[in-house]
PDB file of C-alpha atoms and ligand atoms in Angstrom:
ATOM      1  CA  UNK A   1      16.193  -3.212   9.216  1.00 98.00           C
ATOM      2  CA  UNK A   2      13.880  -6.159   9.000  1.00 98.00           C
ATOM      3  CA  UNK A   3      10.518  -6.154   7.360  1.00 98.00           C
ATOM      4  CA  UNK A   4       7.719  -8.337   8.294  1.00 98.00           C
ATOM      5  CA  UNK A   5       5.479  -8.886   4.968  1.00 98.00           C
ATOM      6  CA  UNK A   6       3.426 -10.221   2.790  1.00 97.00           C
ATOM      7  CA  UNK A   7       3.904 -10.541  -1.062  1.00 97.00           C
ATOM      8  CA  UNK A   8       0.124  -9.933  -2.060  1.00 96.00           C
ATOM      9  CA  UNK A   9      -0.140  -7.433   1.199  1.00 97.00           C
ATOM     10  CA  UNK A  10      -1.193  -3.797  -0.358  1.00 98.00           C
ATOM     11  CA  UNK A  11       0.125  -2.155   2.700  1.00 98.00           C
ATOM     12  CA  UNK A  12       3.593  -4.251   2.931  1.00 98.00           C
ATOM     13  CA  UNK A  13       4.359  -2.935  -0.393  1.00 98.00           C
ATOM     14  CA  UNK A  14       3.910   0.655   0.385  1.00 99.00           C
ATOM     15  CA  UNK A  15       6.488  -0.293   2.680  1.00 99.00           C
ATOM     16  CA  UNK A  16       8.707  -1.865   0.401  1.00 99.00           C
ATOM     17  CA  UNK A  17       8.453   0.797  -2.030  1.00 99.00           C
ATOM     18  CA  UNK A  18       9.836   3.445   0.178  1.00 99.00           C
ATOM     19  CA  UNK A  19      12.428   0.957   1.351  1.00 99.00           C
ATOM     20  CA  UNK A  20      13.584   0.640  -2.303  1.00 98.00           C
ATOM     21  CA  UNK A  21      13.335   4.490  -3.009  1.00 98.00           C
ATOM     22  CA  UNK A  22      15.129   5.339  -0.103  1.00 98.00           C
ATOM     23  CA  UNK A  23      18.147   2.830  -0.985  1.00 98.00           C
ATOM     24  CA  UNK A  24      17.559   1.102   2.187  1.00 98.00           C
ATOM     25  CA  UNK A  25      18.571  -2.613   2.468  1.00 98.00           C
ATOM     26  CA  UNK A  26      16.470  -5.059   4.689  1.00 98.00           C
ATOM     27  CA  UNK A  27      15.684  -8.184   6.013  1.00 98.00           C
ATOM     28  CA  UNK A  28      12.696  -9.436   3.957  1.00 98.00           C
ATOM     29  CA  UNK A  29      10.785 -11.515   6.474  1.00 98.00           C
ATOM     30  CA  UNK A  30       7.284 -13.499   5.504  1.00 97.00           C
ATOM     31  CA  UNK A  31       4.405 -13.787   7.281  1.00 97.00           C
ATOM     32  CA  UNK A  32       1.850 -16.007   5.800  1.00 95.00           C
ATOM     33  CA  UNK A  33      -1.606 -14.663   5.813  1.00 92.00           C
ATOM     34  CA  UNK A  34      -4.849 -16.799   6.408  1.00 81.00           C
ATOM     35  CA  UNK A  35      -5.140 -18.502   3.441  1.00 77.00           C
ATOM     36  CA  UNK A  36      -2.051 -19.328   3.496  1.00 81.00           C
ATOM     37  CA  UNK A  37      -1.457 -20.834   7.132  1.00 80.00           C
ATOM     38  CA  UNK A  38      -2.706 -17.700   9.148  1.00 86.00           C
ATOM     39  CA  UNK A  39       0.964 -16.435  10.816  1.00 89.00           C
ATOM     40  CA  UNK A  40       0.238 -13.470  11.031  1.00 88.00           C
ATOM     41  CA  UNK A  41      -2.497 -14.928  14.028  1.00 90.00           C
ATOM     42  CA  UNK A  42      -0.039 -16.863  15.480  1.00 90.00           C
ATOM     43  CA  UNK A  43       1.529 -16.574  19.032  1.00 91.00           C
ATOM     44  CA  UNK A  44       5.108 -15.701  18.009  1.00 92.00           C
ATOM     45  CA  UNK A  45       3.894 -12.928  15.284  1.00 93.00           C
ATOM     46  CA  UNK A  46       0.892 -11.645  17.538  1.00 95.00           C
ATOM     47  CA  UNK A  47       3.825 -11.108  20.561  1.00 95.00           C
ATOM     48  CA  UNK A  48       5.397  -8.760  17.561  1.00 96.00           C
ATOM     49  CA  UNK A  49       2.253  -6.898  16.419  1.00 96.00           C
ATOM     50  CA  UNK A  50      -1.063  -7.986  18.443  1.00 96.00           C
ATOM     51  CA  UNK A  51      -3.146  -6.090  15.889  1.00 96.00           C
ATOM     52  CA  UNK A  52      -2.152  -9.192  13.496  1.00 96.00           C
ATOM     53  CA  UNK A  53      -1.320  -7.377  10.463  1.00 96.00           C
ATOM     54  CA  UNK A  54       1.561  -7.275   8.238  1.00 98.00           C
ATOM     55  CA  UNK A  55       3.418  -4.635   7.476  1.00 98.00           C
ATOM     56  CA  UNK A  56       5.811  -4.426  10.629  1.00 98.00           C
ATOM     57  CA  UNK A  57       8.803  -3.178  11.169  1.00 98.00           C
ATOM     58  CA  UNK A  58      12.003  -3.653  13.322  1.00 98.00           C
ATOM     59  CA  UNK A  59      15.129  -1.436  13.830  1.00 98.00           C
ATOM     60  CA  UNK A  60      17.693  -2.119  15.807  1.00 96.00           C
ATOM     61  CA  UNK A  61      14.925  -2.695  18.963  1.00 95.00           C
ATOM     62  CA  UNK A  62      12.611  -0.408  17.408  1.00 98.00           C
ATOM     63  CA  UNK A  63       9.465  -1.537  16.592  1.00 98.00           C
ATOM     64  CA  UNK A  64       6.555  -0.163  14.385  1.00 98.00           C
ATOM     65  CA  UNK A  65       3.594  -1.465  12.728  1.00 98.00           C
ATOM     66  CA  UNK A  66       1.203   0.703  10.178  1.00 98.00           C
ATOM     67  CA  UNK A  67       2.747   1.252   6.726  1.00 98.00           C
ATOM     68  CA  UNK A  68       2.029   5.050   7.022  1.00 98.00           C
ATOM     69  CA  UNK A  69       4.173   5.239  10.235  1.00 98.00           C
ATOM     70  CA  UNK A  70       7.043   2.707   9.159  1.00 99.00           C
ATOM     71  CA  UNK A  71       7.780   5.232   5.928  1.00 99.00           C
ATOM     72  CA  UNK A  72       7.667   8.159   7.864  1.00 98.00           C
ATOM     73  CA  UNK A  73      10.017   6.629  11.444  1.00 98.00           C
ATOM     74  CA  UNK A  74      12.261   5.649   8.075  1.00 98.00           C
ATOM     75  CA  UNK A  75      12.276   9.073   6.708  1.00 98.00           C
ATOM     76  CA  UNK A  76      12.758  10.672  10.259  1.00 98.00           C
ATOM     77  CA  UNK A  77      15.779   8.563  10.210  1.00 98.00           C
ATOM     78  CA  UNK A  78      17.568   8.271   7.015  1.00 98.00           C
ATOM     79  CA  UNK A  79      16.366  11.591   5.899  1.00 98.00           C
ATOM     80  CA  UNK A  80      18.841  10.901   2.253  1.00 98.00           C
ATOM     81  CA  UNK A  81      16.060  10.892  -0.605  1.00 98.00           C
ATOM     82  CA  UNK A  82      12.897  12.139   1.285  1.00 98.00           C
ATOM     83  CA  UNK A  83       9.451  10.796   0.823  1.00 98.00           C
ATOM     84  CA  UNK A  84       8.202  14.075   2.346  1.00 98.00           C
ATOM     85  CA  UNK A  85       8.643  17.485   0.726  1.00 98.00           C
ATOM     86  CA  UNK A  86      10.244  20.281   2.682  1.00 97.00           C
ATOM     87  CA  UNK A  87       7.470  22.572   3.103  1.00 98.00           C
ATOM     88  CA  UNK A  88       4.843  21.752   5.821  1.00 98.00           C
ATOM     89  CA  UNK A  89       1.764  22.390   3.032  1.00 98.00           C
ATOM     90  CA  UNK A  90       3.722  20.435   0.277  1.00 98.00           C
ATOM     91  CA  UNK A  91       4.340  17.470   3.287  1.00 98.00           C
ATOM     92  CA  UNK A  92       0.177  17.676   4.133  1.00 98.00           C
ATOM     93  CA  UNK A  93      -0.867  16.945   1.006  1.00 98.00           C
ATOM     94  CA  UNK A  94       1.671  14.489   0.662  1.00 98.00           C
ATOM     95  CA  UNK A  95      -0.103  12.409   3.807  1.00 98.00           C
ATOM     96  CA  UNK A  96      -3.445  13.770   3.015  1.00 98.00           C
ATOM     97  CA  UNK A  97      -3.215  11.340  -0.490  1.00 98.00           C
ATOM     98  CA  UNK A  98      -1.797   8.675   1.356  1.00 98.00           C
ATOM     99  CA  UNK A  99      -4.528   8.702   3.771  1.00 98.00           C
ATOM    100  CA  UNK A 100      -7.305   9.147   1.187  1.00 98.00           C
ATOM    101  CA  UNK A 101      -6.063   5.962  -0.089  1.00 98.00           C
ATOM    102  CA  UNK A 102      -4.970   4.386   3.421  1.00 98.00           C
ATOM    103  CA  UNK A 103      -7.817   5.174   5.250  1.00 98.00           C
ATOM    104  CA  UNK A 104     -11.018   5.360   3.162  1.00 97.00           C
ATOM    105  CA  UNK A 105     -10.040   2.774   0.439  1.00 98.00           C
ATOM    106  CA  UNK A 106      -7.725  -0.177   1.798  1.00 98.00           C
ATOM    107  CA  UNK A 107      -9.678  -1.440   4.954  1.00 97.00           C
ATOM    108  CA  UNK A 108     -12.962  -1.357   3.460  1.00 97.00           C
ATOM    109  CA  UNK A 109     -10.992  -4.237   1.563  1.00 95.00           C
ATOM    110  CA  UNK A 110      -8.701  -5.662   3.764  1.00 93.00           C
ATOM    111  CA  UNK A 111      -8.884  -9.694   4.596  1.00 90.00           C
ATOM    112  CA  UNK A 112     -10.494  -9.574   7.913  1.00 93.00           C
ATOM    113  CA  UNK A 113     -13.128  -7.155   6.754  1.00 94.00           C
ATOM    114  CA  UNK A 114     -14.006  -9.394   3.448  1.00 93.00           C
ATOM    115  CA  UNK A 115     -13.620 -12.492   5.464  1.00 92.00           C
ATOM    116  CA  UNK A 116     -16.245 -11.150   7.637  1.00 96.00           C
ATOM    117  CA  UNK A 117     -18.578 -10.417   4.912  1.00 96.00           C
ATOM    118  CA  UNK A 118     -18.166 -13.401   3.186  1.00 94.00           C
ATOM    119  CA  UNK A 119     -18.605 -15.520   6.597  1.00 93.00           C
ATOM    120  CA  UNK A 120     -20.691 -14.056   9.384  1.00 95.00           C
ATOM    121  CA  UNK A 121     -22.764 -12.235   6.746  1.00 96.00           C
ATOM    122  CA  UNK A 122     -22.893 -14.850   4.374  1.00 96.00           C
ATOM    123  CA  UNK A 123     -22.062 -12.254   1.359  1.00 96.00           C
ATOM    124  CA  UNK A 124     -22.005 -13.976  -2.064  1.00 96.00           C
ATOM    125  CA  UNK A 125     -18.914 -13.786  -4.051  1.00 94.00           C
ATOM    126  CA  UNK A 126     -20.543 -11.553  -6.732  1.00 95.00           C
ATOM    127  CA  UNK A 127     -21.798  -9.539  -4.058  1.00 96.00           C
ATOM    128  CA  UNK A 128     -18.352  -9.176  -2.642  1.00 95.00           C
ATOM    129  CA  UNK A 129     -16.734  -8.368  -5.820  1.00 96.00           C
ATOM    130  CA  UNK A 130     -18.870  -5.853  -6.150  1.00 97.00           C
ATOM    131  CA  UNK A 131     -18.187  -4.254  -2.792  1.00 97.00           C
ATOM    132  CA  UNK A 132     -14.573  -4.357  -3.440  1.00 97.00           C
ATOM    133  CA  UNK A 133     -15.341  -2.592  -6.704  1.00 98.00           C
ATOM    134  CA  UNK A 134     -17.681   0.003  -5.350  1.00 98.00           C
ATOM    135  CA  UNK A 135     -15.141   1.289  -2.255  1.00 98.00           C
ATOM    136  CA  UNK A 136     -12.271   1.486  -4.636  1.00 98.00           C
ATOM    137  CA  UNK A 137     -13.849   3.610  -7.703  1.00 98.00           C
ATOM    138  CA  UNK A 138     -15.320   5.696  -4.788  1.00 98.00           C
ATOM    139  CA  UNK A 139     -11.704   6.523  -3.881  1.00 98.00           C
ATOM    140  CA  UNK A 140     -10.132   6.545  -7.489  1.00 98.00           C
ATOM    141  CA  UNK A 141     -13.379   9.152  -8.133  1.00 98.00           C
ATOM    142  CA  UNK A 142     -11.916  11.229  -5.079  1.00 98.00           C
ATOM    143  CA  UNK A 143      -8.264  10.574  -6.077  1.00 98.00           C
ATOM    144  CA  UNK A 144      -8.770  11.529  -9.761  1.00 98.00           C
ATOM    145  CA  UNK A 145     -10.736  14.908  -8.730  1.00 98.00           C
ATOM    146  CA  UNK A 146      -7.820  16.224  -7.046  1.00 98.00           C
ATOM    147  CA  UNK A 147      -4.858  14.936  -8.858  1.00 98.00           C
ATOM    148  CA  UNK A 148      -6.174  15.794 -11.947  1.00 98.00           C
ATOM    149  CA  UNK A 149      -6.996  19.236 -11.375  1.00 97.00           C
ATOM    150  CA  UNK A 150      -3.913  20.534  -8.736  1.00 98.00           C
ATOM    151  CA  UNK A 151      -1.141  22.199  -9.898  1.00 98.00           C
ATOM    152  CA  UNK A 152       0.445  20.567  -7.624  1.00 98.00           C
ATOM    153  CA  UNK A 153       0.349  17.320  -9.219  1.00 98.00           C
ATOM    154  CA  UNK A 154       3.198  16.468 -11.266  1.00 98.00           C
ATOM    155  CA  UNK A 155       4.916  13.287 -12.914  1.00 98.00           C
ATOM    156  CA  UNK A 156       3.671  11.864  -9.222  1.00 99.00           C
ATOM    157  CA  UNK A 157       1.332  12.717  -7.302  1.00 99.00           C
ATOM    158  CA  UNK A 158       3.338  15.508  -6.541  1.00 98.00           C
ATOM    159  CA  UNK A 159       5.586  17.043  -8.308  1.00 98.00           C
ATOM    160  CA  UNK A 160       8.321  15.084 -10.355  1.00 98.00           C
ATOM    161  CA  UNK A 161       9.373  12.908  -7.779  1.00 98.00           C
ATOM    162  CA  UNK A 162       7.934   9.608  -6.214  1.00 98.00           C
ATOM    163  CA  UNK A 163       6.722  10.879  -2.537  1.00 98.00           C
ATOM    164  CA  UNK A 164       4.644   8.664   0.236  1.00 98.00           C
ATOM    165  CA  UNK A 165       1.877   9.261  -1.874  1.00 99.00           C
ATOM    166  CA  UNK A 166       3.217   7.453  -4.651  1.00 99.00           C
ATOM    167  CA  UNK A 167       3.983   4.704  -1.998  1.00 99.00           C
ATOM    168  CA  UNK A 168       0.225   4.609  -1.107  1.00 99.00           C
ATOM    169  CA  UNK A 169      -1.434   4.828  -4.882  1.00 99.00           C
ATOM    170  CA  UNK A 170       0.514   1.783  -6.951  1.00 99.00           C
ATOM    171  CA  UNK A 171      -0.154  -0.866  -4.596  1.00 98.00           C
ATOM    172  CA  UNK A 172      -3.831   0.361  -4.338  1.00 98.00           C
ATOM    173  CA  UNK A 173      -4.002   0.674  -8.080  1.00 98.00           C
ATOM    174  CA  UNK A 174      -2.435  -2.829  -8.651  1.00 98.00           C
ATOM    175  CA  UNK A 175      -4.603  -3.973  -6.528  1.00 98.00           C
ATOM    176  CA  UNK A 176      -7.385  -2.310  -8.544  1.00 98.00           C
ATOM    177  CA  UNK A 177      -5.964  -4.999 -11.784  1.00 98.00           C
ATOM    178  CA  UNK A 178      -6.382  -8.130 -10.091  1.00 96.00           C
ATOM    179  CA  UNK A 179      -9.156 -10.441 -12.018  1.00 94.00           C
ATOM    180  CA  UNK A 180     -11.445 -10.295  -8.769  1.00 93.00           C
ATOM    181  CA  UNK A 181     -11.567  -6.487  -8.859  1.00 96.00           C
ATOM    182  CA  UNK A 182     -10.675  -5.536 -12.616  1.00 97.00           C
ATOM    183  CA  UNK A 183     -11.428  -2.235 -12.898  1.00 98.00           C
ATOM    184  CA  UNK A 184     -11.266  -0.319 -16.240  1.00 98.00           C
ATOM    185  CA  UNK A 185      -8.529   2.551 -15.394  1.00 98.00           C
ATOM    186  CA  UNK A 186      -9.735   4.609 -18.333  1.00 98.00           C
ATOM    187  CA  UNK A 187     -12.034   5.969 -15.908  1.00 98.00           C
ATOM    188  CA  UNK A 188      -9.203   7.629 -13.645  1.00 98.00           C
ATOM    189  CA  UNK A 189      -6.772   8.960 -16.376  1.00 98.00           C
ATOM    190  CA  UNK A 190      -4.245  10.763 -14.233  1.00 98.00           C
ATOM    191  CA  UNK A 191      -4.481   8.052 -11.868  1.00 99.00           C
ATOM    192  CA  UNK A 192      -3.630   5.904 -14.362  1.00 98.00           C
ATOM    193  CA  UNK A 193      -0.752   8.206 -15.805  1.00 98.00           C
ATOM    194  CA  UNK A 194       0.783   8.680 -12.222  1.00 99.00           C
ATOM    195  CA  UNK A 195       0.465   4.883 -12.215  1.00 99.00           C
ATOM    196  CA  UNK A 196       2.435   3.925 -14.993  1.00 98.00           C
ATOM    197  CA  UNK A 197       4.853   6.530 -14.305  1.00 98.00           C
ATOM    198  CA  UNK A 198       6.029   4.689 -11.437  1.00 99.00           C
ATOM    199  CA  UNK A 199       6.069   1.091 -12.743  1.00 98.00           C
ATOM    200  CA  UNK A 200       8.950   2.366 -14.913  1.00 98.00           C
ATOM    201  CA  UNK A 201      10.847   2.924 -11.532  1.00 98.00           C
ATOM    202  CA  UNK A 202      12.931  -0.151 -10.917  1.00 98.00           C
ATOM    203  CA  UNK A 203      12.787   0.869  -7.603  1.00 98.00           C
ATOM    204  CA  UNK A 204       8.664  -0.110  -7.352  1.00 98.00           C
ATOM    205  CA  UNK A 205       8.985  -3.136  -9.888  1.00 98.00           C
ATOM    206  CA  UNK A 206      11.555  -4.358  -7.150  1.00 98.00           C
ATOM    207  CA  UNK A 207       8.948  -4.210  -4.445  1.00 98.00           C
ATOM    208  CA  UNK A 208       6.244  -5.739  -6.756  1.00 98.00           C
ATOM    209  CA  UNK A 209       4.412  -8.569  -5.527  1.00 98.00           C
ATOM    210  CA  UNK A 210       5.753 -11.063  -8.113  1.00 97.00           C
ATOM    211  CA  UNK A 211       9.476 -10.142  -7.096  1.00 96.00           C
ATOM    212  CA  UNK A 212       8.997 -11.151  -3.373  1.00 98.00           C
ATOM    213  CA  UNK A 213      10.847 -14.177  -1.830  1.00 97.00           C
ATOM    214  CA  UNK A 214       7.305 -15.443  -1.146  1.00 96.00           C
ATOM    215  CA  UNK A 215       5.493 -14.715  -4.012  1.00 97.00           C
ATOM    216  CA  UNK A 216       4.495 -18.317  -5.363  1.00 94.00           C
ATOM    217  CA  UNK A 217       6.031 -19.375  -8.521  1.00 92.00           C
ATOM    218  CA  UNK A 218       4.147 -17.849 -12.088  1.00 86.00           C
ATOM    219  CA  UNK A 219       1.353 -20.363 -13.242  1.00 80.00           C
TER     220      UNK A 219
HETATM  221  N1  GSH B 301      -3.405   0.389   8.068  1.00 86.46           N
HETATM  222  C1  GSH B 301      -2.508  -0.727   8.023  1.00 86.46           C
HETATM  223  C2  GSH B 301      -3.116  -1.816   7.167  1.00 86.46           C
HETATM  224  C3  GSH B 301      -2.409  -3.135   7.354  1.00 86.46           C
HETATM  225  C4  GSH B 301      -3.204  -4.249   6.716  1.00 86.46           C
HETATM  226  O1  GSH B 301      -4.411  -4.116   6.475  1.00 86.46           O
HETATM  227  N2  GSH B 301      -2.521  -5.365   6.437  1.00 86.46           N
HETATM  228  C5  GSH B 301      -3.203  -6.499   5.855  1.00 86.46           C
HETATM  229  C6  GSH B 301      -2.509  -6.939   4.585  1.00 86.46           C
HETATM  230  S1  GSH B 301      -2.564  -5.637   3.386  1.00 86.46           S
HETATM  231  C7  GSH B 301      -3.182  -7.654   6.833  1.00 86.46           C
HETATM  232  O2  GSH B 301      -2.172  -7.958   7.431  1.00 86.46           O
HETATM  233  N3  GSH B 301      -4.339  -8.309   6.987  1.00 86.46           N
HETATM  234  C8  GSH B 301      -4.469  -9.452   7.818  1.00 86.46           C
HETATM  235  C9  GSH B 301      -5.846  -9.579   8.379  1.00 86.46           C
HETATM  236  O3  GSH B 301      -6.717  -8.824   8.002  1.00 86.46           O
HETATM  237  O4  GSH B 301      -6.040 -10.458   9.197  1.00 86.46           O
HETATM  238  C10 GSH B 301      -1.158  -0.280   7.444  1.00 86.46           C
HETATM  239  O5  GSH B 301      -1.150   0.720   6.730  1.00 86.46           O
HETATM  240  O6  GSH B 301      -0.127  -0.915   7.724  1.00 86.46           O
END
């Protein structure tokens, strides 16, 4: 397996999460993002995934970009420790979290989308910080709403074991920390809870940012 990624990339480590809960060892391959040199544009990377994006993955001539798709062509495989429950309604509100998070909170923020904002509309940096901000307590308000009140919701975001959904929330929440965003968690207490449950995984601190090959070294 070889995974084509990005240390600060939210959706690479949703990928690299489930690679690491699932016991599955891989071929860490970077792909430097625009402010970084832009590979991810390039000719040779664009041939691999022309929607430019990182995470992708490749299996034995199998090919498949979208983090939400990797986890699940890698659970359809190696089906040893599931990210999916058994039960069809367990396994739909397994994806439905994901997606809350995947869909309605992550691309409102990706780095086209700010760059875009920033550039062509000529959005000041407070401005954008404040965007970023905005679209991410939106979904945390969402997130908190219906993990804090389901039974369903356990250690994880559901039950006691890390699922996709678990996959999807820590890199959004870490993302959440960093000093352009800072948001105060205290707001989103299960949120929170569920997050710090899983940083005591060594499975998700090995698929942190900071622990990947291209992570640059600690100030
Ligand atoms: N929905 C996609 C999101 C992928 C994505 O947004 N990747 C970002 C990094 S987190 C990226 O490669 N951005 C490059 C760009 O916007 O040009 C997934 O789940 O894989």
């Amino acid at each position: 397996v070889r995974l084509y990624s990005n240390w600060a990339s939210s959706a690479s480590f949703r990928v690299r999460i489930g690679l690491h809960l699932k016991r599955l060892e891989y071929e860490y391959v970077p792909v430097r993002l625009k402010m970084e040199g832009g590979d991810q544009e390039g000719a040779l990377f664009s041939e691999l995934n022309p929607q430019q994006k990182v995470p992708l993955l490749l299996d034995d001539g199998v090919r498949v970009a979208q983090s939400l798709a990797i986890l699940e062509y890698l659970d359809e495989t190696r089906p040893d420790r599931p990210l999916l429950p058994d039960d069809a309604a367990d396994r739909a509100r397994v994806r439905s979290l994901a997606l809350w998070i995947g869909c309605e909170i992550q691309p409102l923020n990706n780095l086209r989308v700010e760059r875009h904002l920033t550039s062509a509309l000529a959005l000041a940096p407070e401005a954008m910080r404040e965007w970023r901000r905005h679209w991410i307590a939106v979904g945390f308000d969402a997130l908190e709403a219906e993990l804090g009140r389901s039974r369903e919701t356990g250690q994880f975001c559901h039950g006691n074991a890390p699922t996709l959904a678990d996959c999807f929330l820590v890199p959004q929440v870490a993302n959440s920390q960093r000093p352009n965003v800072a948001l105060d968690l205290a707001r989103w207490p299960t949120v929170e809870r569920i997050y710090r449950a899983c940083l005591e995984l060594p499975e998700v601190t090995a698929a942190l940012p900071a622990s990947q090959p291209d992570a640059p070294p600690p100030a």
